[in-house]
CSV table of C-alpha atoms in Angstrom, one decimal:
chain,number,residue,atom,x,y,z
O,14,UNK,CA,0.0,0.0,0.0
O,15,UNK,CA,1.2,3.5,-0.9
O,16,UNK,CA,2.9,5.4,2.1
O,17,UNK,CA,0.5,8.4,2.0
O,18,UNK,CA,-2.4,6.5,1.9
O,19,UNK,CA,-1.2,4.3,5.5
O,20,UNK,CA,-0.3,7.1,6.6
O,21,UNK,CA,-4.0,9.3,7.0
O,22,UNK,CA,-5.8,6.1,7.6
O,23,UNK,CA,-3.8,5.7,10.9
O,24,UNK,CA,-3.7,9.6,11.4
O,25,UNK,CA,-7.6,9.5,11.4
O,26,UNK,CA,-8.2,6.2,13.1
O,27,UNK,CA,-5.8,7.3,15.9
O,28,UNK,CA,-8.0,10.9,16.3
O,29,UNK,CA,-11.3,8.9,15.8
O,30,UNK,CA,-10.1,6.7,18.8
O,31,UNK,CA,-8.8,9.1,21.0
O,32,UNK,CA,-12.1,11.3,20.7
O,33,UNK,CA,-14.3,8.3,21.3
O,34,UNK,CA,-12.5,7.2,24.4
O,35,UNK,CA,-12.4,10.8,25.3
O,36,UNK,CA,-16.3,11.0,24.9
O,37,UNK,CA,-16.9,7.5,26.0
O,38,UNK,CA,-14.6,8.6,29.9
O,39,UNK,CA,-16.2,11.8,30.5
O,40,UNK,CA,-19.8,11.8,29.4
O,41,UNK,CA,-20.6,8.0,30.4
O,42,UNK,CA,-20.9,6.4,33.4
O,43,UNK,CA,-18.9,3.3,34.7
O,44,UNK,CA,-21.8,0.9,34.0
O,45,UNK,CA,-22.2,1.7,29.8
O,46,UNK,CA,-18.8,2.1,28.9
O,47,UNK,CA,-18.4,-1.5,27.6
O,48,UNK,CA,-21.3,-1.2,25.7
O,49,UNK,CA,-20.4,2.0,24.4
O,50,UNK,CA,-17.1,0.6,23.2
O,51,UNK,CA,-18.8,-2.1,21.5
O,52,UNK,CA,-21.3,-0.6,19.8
O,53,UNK,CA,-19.1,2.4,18.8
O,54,UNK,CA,-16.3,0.3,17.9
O,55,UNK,CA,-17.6,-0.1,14.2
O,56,UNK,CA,-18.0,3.3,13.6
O,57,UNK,CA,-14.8,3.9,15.0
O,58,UNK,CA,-12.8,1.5,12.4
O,59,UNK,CA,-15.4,2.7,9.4
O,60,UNK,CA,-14.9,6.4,9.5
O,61,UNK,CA,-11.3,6.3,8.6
O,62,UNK,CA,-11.9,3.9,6.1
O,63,UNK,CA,-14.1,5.6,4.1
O,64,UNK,CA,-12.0,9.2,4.8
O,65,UNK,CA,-9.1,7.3,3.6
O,66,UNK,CA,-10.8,6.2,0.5
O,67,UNK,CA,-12.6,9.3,-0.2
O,68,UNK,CA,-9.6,11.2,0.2
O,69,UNK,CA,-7.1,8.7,-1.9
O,70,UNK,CA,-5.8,10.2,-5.5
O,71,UNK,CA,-5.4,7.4,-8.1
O,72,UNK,CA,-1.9,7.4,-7.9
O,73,UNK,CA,-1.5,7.0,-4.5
O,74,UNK,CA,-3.6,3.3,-4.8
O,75,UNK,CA,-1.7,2.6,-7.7
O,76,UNK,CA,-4.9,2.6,-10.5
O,77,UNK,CA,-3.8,3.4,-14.0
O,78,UNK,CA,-6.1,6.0,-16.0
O,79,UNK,CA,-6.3,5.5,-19.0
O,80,UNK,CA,-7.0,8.8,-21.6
C-alpha cells in the first residue's frame, strides 16, 4: 500500500479513537462504557476507512487511467 495512503488512515483512526475514548470517559458512566465501546467500535474502524478512500488520489492506490 502507498505510504500516504497508510499514513492518513492511521492519522484519522488514531484521532477517531482518541475522541471516542475521550467521549466514552467523560460523558458516560462506569456501568455503559463497555457497551459504548462495542457498539461504537464499528463506527470507530469505518470512518477512517471511508475518509481514507474518499480522500485517496489514483496514484496514491496505484490505478492506472487510461486517456
Amino acid at each position: 500500500m502507498p505510504q500516504n495512503f497508510v499514513i492518513r488512515f492511521v492519522s484519522v483512526l488514531a484521532f477517531v479513537l482518541v475522541l471516542a475514548a475521550l467521549v466514552i470517559h467523560f460523558l458516560f458512566s462506569g456501568e455503559t462504557t463497555v457497551v459504548l465501546w462495542i457498539f461504537t467500535f464499528p463506527i470507530i474502524l469505518a470512518v477512517p476507512i471511508l475518509i481514507s478512500v474518499f480522500l485517496a488520489k489514483d496514484q496514491e492506490l496505484g490505478v492506472s487511467v487510461h486517456e
